[in-house]
mmCIF file of C-alpha atoms in Angstrom:
data_model
loop_
_atom_site.group_PDB
_atom_site.id
_atom_site.type_symbol
_atom_site.label_atom_id
_atom_site.label_comp_id
_atom_site.label_asym_id
_atom_site.label_seq_id
_atom_site.Cartn_x
_atom_site.Cartn_y
_atom_site.Cartn_z
ATOM 1 C CA UNK A 1 0.033 0.013 -0.075
ATOM 2 C CA UNK A 2 1.370 3.406 -1.118
ATOM 3 C CA UNK A 3 1.255 6.052 1.766
ATOM 4 C CA UNK A 4 -0.785 9.219 1.349
ATOM 5 C CA UNK A 5 2.346 11.283 1.334
ATOM 6 C CA UNK A 6 3.943 9.155 -1.388
ATOM 7 C CA UNK A 7 0.787 9.436 -3.445
ATOM 8 C CA UNK A 8 0.890 13.208 -3.173
ATOM 9 C CA UNK A 9 4.563 13.266 -4.179
ATOM 10 C CA UNK A 10 3.879 11.067 -7.258
ATOM 11 C CA UNK A 11 0.975 13.294 -8.318
ATOM 12 C CA UNK A 12 2.995 16.466 -7.921
ATOM 13 C CA UNK A 13 5.875 14.979 -9.964
ATOM 14 C CA UNK A 14 3.590 13.806 -12.767
ATOM 15 C CA UNK A 15 1.898 17.251 -12.819
ATOM 16 C CA UNK A 16 5.302 18.940 -13.092
ATOM 17 C CA UNK A 17 6.407 16.555 -15.821
ATOM 18 C CA UNK A 18 3.157 17.293 -17.839
ATOM 19 C CA UNK A 19 3.941 20.950 -17.806
ATOM 20 C CA UNK A 20 7.523 20.336 -18.929
ATOM 21 C CA UNK A 21 6.430 18.455 -21.997
ATOM 22 C CA UNK A 22 3.443 20.830 -22.837
ATOM 23 C CA UNK A 23 3.986 23.533 -25.467
ATOM 24 C CA UNK A 24 3.284 27.199 -24.796
ATOM 25 C CA UNK A 25 2.713 27.871 -28.444
ATOM 26 C CA UNK A 26 4.736 28.313 -31.505
ATOM 27 C CA UNK A 27 7.058 31.151 -30.384
ATOM 28 C CA UNK A 28 7.498 33.717 -27.568
ATOM 29 C CA UNK A 29 8.308 37.338 -27.483
ATOM 30 C CA UNK A 30 10.650 38.131 -24.596
ATOM 31 C CA UNK A 31 11.060 41.407 -22.647
ATOM 32 C CA UNK A 32 10.926 42.694 -19.144
ATOM 33 C CA UNK A 33 7.432 41.497 -18.338
ATOM 34 C CA UNK A 34 6.221 45.147 -17.891
ATOM 35 C CA UNK A 35 3.073 45.353 -19.959
ATOM 36 C CA UNK A 36 2.825 49.148 -19.288
ATOM 37 C CA UNK A 37 5.757 49.789 -21.587
ATOM 38 C CA UNK A 38 4.960 47.085 -24.129
ATOM 39 C CA UNK A 39 5.944 43.567 -24.722
ATOM 40 C CA UNK A 40 9.531 44.523 -25.744
ATOM 41 C CA UNK A 41 9.139 43.027 -29.282
ATOM 42 C CA UNK A 42 12.581 43.461 -30.898
ATOM 43 C CA UNK A 43 11.553 42.451 -34.414
ATOM 44 C CA UNK A 44 12.193 44.825 -37.313
ATOM 45 C CA UNK A 45 11.853 44.690 -41.056
ATOM 46 C CA UNK A 46 14.315 42.172 -42.639
ATOM 47 C CA UNK A 47 17.098 43.656 -44.764
ATOM 48 C CA UNK A 48 16.715 42.938 -48.486
ATOM 49 C CA UNK A 49 19.806 40.746 -48.833
ATOM 50 C CA UNK A 50 18.348 38.232 -46.296
ATOM 51 C CA UNK A 51 14.701 38.630 -47.237
ATOM 52 C CA UNK A 52 15.614 37.528 -50.777
ATOM 53 C CA UNK A 53 16.366 33.945 -49.482
ATOM 54 C CA UNK A 54 13.211 33.401 -47.366
ATOM 55 C CA UNK A 55 9.508 33.102 -47.794
ATOM 56 C CA UNK A 56 6.330 31.841 -46.229
ATOM 57 C CA UNK A 57 4.538 28.435 -46.316
ATOM 58 C CA UNK A 58 0.930 28.451 -47.382
ATOM 59 C CA UNK A 59 -1.195 25.286 -46.910
ATOM 60 C CA UNK A 60 -4.875 24.644 -47.433
ATOM 61 C CA UNK A 61 -5.937 28.174 -47.361
ATOM 62 C CA UNK A 62 -3.735 29.464 -44.601
ATOM 63 C CA UNK A 63 -0.230 30.871 -43.917
ATOM 64 C CA UNK A 64 1.420 28.125 -41.768
ATOM 65 C CA UNK A 65 4.998 29.350 -41.269
ATOM 66 C CA UNK A 66 8.330 30.391 -42.809
ATOM 67 C CA UNK A 67 10.786 28.668 -45.086
ATOM 68 C CA UNK A 68 14.279 29.135 -46.450
ATOM 69 C CA UNK A 69 15.692 28.590 -49.913
ATOM 70 C CA UNK A 70 18.937 26.754 -49.271
ATOM 71 C CA UNK A 71 22.129 26.074 -51.048
ATOM 72 C CA UNK A 72 22.478 22.264 -51.505
ATOM 73 C CA UNK A 73 26.100 22.355 -52.445
ATOM 74 C CA UNK A 74 25.800 20.931 -55.923
ATOM 75 C CA UNK A 75 27.345 23.755 -57.944
ATOM 76 C CA UNK A 76 25.658 25.469 -60.799
ATOM 77 C CA UNK A 77 23.691 22.399 -62.103
ATOM 78 C CA UNK A 78 20.406 23.872 -63.451
ATOM 79 C CA UNK A 79 18.893 20.389 -63.329
ATOM 80 C CA UNK A 80 19.014 20.343 -59.551
ATOM 81 C CA UNK A 81 15.606 20.972 -57.889
ATOM 82 C CA UNK A 82 15.032 23.997 -55.668
ATOM 83 C CA UNK A 83 15.014 22.912 -52.016
ATOM 84 C CA UNK A 84 13.623 24.777 -48.999
ATOM 85 C CA UNK A 85 13.912 23.857 -45.338
ATOM 86 C CA UNK A 86 11.205 24.529 -42.703
ATOM 87 C CA UNK A 87 9.646 23.154 -39.505
ATOM 88 C CA UNK A 88 7.821 19.845 -40.049
ATOM 89 C CA UNK A 89 4.839 20.847 -37.854
ATOM 90 C CA UNK A 90 3.793 23.662 -40.204
ATOM 91 C CA UNK A 91 2.694 20.999 -42.708
ATOM 92 C CA UNK A 92 0.269 19.372 -40.302
ATOM 93 C CA UNK A 93 -3.055 20.306 -38.877
ATOM 94 C CA UNK A 94 -2.422 20.815 -35.167
ATOM 95 C CA UNK A 95 -5.851 19.549 -34.099
ATOM 96 C CA UNK A 96 -6.185 16.369 -36.158
ATOM 97 C CA UNK A 97 -2.442 15.601 -36.777
ATOM 98 C CA UNK A 98 -3.313 15.069 -40.487
ATOM 99 C CA UNK A 99 -0.998 16.580 -43.133
ATOM 100 C CA UNK A 100 -2.266 19.466 -45.176
ATOM 101 C CA UNK A 101 -3.269 18.498 -48.648
ATOM 102 C CA UNK A 102 -1.826 21.384 -50.753
ATOM 103 C CA UNK A 103 1.107 23.451 -49.729
ATOM 104 C CA UNK A 104 3.280 26.070 -51.591
ATOM 105 C CA UNK A 105 6.145 28.336 -50.973
ATOM 106 C CA UNK A 106 5.793 32.121 -51.348
ATOM 107 C CA UNK A 107 9.257 33.737 -51.931
ATOM 108 C CA UNK A 108 9.545 36.885 -49.815
ATOM 109 C CA UNK A 109 5.846 36.275 -48.878
ATOM 110 C CA UNK A 110 4.733 37.326 -52.358
ATOM 111 C CA UNK A 111 1.561 35.638 -53.215
ATOM 112 C CA UNK A 112 1.852 35.974 -57.033
ATOM 113 C CA UNK A 113 5.176 34.117 -56.961
ATOM 114 C CA UNK A 114 3.928 31.080 -55.192
ATOM 115 C CA UNK A 115 5.587 27.773 -56.068
ATOM 116 C CA UNK A 116 3.830 24.506 -55.270
ATOM 117 C CA UNK A 117 5.624 21.706 -53.323
ATOM 118 C CA UNK A 118 6.813 18.782 -55.351
ATOM 119 C CA UNK A 119 8.274 16.330 -52.787
ATOM 120 C CA UNK A 120 8.752 16.370 -49.048
ATOM 121 C CA UNK A 121 11.749 14.591 -47.474
ATOM 122 C CA UNK A 122 11.503 11.767 -44.995
ATOM 123 C CA UNK A 123 11.214 12.797 -41.274
ATOM 124 C CA UNK A 124 10.318 11.346 -37.951
ATOM 125 C CA UNK A 125 8.011 14.188 -36.800
ATOM 126 C CA UNK A 126 4.909 12.870 -34.863
ATOM 127 C CA UNK A 127 2.290 15.634 -34.746
ATOM 128 C CA UNK A 128 0.325 14.228 -31.899
ATOM 129 C CA UNK A 129 3.011 12.916 -29.551
ATOM 130 C CA UNK A 130 2.714 14.229 -25.961
ATOM 131 C CA UNK A 131 6.378 14.576 -25.220
ATOM 132 C CA UNK A 132 7.030 18.000 -26.741
ATOM 133 C CA UNK A 133 10.785 17.989 -26.119
ATOM 134 C CA UNK A 134 11.158 14.786 -28.224
ATOM 135 C CA UNK A 135 8.754 16.222 -30.781
ATOM 136 C CA UNK A 136 10.831 19.322 -31.205
ATOM 137 C CA UNK A 137 13.904 17.289 -31.882
ATOM 138 C CA UNK A 138 12.302 15.937 -35.141
ATOM 139 C CA UNK A 139 10.702 19.276 -36.189
ATOM 140 C CA UNK A 140 12.563 19.879 -39.432
ATOM 141 C CA UNK A 141 11.868 18.917 -43.075
ATOM 142 C CA UNK A 142 13.236 19.552 -46.548
ATOM 143 C CA UNK A 143 10.967 20.274 -49.511
ATOM 144 C CA UNK A 144 11.644 20.111 -53.248
ATOM 145 C CA UNK A 145 9.706 22.710 -55.263
ATOM 146 C CA UNK A 146 8.010 22.156 -58.544
ATOM 147 C CA UNK A 147 10.089 25.069 -60.076
ATOM 148 C CA UNK A 148 12.872 27.387 -59.071
ATOM 149 C CA UNK A 149 11.778 30.507 -57.058
ATOM 150 C CA UNK A 150 14.722 32.516 -58.525
ATOM 151 C CA UNK A 151 15.806 33.581 -55.117
ATOM 152 C CA UNK A 152 19.122 33.833 -53.488
ATOM 153 C CA UNK A 153 20.043 30.795 -51.255
ATOM 154 C CA UNK A 154 21.550 30.418 -47.777
ATOM 155 C CA UNK A 155 23.977 27.663 -46.781
ATOM 156 C CA UNK A 156 23.563 25.363 -43.837
ATOM 157 C CA UNK A 157 26.157 25.036 -41.083
ATOM 158 C CA UNK A 158 26.265 23.630 -37.570
ATOM 159 C CA UNK A 159 26.078 26.372 -34.873
ATOM 160 C CA UNK A 160 29.142 27.693 -33.046
ATOM 161 C CA UNK A 161 29.250 28.234 -29.348
ATOM 162 C CA UNK A 162 28.333 31.614 -28.134
ATOM 163 C CA UNK A 163 27.855 33.046 -31.667
ATOM 164 C CA UNK A 164 25.385 35.871 -32.165
ATOM 165 C CA UNK A 165 22.108 34.910 -33.838
ATOM 166 C CA UNK A 166 19.488 36.343 -36.052
ATOM 167 C CA UNK A 167 15.933 34.909 -36.648
ATOM 168 C CA UNK A 168 13.961 35.565 -39.837
ATOM 169 C CA UNK A 169 10.317 34.848 -39.594
ATOM 170 C CA UNK A 170 6.820 35.937 -40.544
ATOM 171 C CA UNK A 171 5.252 38.430 -38.204
ATOM 172 C CA UNK A 172 1.454 38.473 -38.240
ATOM 173 C CA UNK A 173 1.216 41.857 -36.618
ATOM 174 C CA UNK A 174 3.247 43.467 -39.490
ATOM 175 C CA UNK A 175 2.171 40.929 -42.125
ATOM 176 C CA UNK A 176 5.737 40.695 -43.328
ATOM 177 C CA UNK A 177 8.925 38.701 -42.790
ATOM 178 C CA UNK A 178 10.777 40.420 -39.940
ATOM 179 C CA UNK A 179 14.199 39.863 -38.237
ATOM 180 C CA UNK A 180 14.989 39.452 -34.530
ATOM 181 C CA UNK A 181 18.594 40.432 -33.919
ATOM 182 C CA UNK A 182 21.219 40.195 -31.126
ATOM 183 C CA UNK A 183 19.835 36.881 -29.907
ATOM 184 C CA UNK A 184 21.676 34.502 -27.637
ATOM 185 C CA UNK A 185 21.995 30.801 -27.121
ATOM 186 C CA UNK A 186 20.895 29.271 -23.690
ATOM 187 C CA UNK A 187 21.329 26.056 -21.836
ATOM 188 C CA UNK A 188 18.765 24.408 -19.594
ATOM 189 C CA UNK A 189 18.557 21.374 -17.336
ATOM 190 C CA UNK A 190 14.774 21.015 -17.904
ATOM 191 C CA UNK A 191 15.016 21.179 -21.702
ATOM 192 C CA UNK A 192 18.433 19.570 -22.266
ATOM 193 C CA UNK A 193 18.809 18.126 -25.787
ATOM 194 C CA UNK A 194 21.843 17.877 -28.148
ATOM 195 C CA UNK A 195 19.519 18.313 -31.082
ATOM 196 C CA UNK A 196 17.949 21.656 -29.991
ATOM 197 C CA UNK A 197 19.327 25.184 -29.935
ATOM 198 C CA UNK A 198 17.661 27.205 -27.173
ATOM 199 C CA UNK A 199 17.361 30.957 -27.895
ATOM 200 C CA UNK A 200 15.613 34.191 -26.963
ATOM 201 C CA UNK A 201 14.929 35.561 -30.467
ATOM 202 C CA UNK A 202 11.555 37.224 -30.533
ATOM 203 C CA UNK A 203 8.956 35.077 -32.443
ATOM 204 C CA UNK A 204 5.353 34.154 -32.790
ATOM 205 C CA UNK A 205 3.398 31.421 -34.626
ATOM 206 C CA UNK A 206 4.209 32.595 -38.148
ATOM 207 C CA UNK A 207 7.891 32.387 -37.504
ATOM 208 C CA UNK A 208 7.737 28.583 -37.138
ATOM 209 C CA UNK A 209 10.181 27.167 -39.691
ATOM 210 C CA UNK A 210 12.167 30.382 -39.861
ATOM 211 C CA UNK A 211 15.997 30.227 -40.072
ATOM 212 C CA UNK A 212 18.270 31.039 -37.256
ATOM 213 C CA UNK A 213 21.404 32.536 -38.736
ATOM 214 C CA UNK A 214 24.933 32.844 -37.565
ATOM 215 C CA UNK A 215 25.518 36.484 -38.171
ATOM 216 C CA UNK A 216 28.284 37.649 -40.439
ATOM 217 C CA UNK A 217 30.390 40.709 -39.747
ATOM 218 C CA UNK A 218 27.423 43.127 -40.214
ATOM 219 C CA UNK A 219 23.804 42.091 -40.623
ATOM 220 C CA UNK A 220 23.212 45.173 -42.823
ATOM 221 C CA UNK A 221 26.217 44.477 -45.166
ATOM 222 C CA UNK A 222 25.218 42.764 -48.390
ATOM 223 C CA UNK A 223 28.466 40.691 -48.442
ATOM 224 C CA UNK A 224 28.220 39.311 -44.996
ATOM 225 C CA UNK A 225 28.274 35.548 -44.760
ATOM 226 C CA UNK A 226 25.135 34.446 -43.018
ATOM 227 C CA UNK A 227 24.544 30.716 -42.461
ATOM 228 C CA UNK A 228 21.504 28.845 -41.320
ATOM 229 C CA UNK A 229 22.396 27.001 -38.123
ATOM 230 C CA UNK A 230 18.983 25.993 -36.896
ATOM 231 C CA UNK A 231 15.243 25.991 -37.751
ATOM 232 C CA UNK A 232 12.925 27.714 -35.275
ATOM 233 C CA UNK A 233 10.195 25.467 -33.863
ATOM 234 C CA UNK A 234 8.447 27.126 -31.039
ATOM 235 C CA UNK A 235 8.528 27.618 -27.243
ATOM 236 C CA UNK A 236 9.171 24.965 -24.483
ATOM 237 C CA UNK A 237 7.658 25.734 -21.056
ATOM 238 C CA UNK A 238 7.404 24.115 -17.566
ATOM 239 C CA UNK A 239 5.372 26.996 -16.242
ATOM 240 C CA UNK A 240 2.191 27.136 -18.209
ATOM 241 C CA UNK A 241 1.227 30.318 -20.077
ATOM 242 C CA UNK A 242 2.884 33.536 -19.153
ATOM 243 C CA UNK A 243 2.397 37.148 -19.940
ATOM 244 C CA UNK A 244 3.781 38.344 -23.370
ATOM 245 C CA UNK A 245 7.135 40.081 -22.862
ATOM 246 C CA UNK A 246 8.219 38.089 -19.853
ATOM 247 C CA UNK A 247 11.920 37.862 -19.120
ATOM 248 C CA UNK A 248 13.439 34.767 -20.658
ATOM 249 C CA UNK A 249 13.944 32.021 -18.037
ATOM 250 C CA UNK A 250 15.597 28.892 -19.562
ATOM 251 C CA UNK A 251 14.308 26.522 -16.911
ATOM 252 C CA UNK A 252 10.684 27.701 -17.321
ATOM 253 C CA UNK A 253 10.204 29.053 -20.898
ATOM 254 C CA UNK A 254 12.604 29.291 -23.714
ATOM 255 C CA UNK A 255 12.285 29.322 -27.531
ATOM 256 C CA UNK A 256 13.808 26.329 -29.347
ATOM 257 C CA UNK A 257 15.074 25.481 -32.808
ATOM 258 C CA UNK A 258 16.248 22.225 -34.418
ATOM 259 C CA UNK A 259 19.960 22.386 -34.893
ATOM 260 C CA UNK A 260 21.692 21.840 -38.225
ATOM 261 C CA UNK A 261 23.959 18.847 -37.489
ATOM 262 C CA UNK A 262 25.700 16.143 -39.588
ATOM 263 C CA UNK A 263 22.635 13.939 -39.415
ATOM 264 C CA UNK A 264 20.593 16.731 -40.984
ATOM 265 C CA UNK A 265 23.145 17.317 -43.690
ATOM 266 C CA UNK A 266 23.160 13.629 -44.445
ATOM 267 C CA UNK A 267 19.396 13.597 -44.622
ATOM 268 C CA UNK A 268 19.556 16.451 -47.154
ATOM 269 C CA UNK A 269 22.119 14.591 -49.310
ATOM 270 C CA UNK A 270 19.938 11.376 -49.142
ATOM 271 C CA UNK A 271 16.857 13.393 -50.156
ATOM 272 C CA UNK A 272 18.800 14.865 -53.160
ATOM 273 C CA UNK A 273 19.967 11.358 -54.200
ATOM 274 C CA UNK A 274 16.283 10.153 -53.960
ATOM 275 C CA UNK A 275 15.117 13.005 -56.171
ATOM 276 C CA UNK A 276 17.958 12.227 -58.635
ATOM 277 C CA UNK A 277 16.826 8.705 -59.034
ATOM 278 C CA UNK A 278 13.356 9.862 -59.925
ATOM 279 C CA UNK A 279 11.837 7.598 -57.260
ATOM 280 C CA UNK A 280 8.196 7.611 -56.327
ATOM 281 C CA UNK A 281 6.857 6.624 -52.934
#
């Protein structure tokens, strides 16, 4: 027979665990927590040389997130398909877990330049899994487009320790792709994962799938070398909902992104090889 005190301890532990694995949403805006002076939203209009490589994901009548046109490292071969990278969850209905039927990519969020999806890479994302930390680790996907978007491309690279970060993502309030600058990486005991990059870039739902960039020498300089080091997924929390603009607390709430790592780079090369064979699922 389990004692009453033991039962209360187990109940409290399970309640805490449930909060840890429950999502706050698809992105948080961090500030000082003082609603009188605003929510401390640091996003501004993205500079043209970065905007030219990103766009929005539109599925089944709605804008679902952000994507990036990437350099796949195959030289100037015009026969290579155009590839974008985004968060896997933006391609699924959050309520039913079913994939959307029709998706397209809008370069620079321009509706008239929309390009339909051709093929989606393999992934291990599970839309209805209860463990949101594990779910976040699989929240990345590559997509081949039906035709080239005639955009610039950004390269992929693993993140460096303590490097400054930028986040490009759709902002529903401004209805444009904005940039969050001067972001930092964080570590957390609650949300420890070698696959995730924890950060404090300001973001909300439309920024899901947006690229975190390792900043070059100057984010406003057209020749700076910006590289995609992670793909933004959302917010992890162990404290339930919190007021917009709250100060970042890595053990309680923190934004997360799926790191670019050797496994992701191999998956990209396998996807390209699959496309090159002309295979059909």
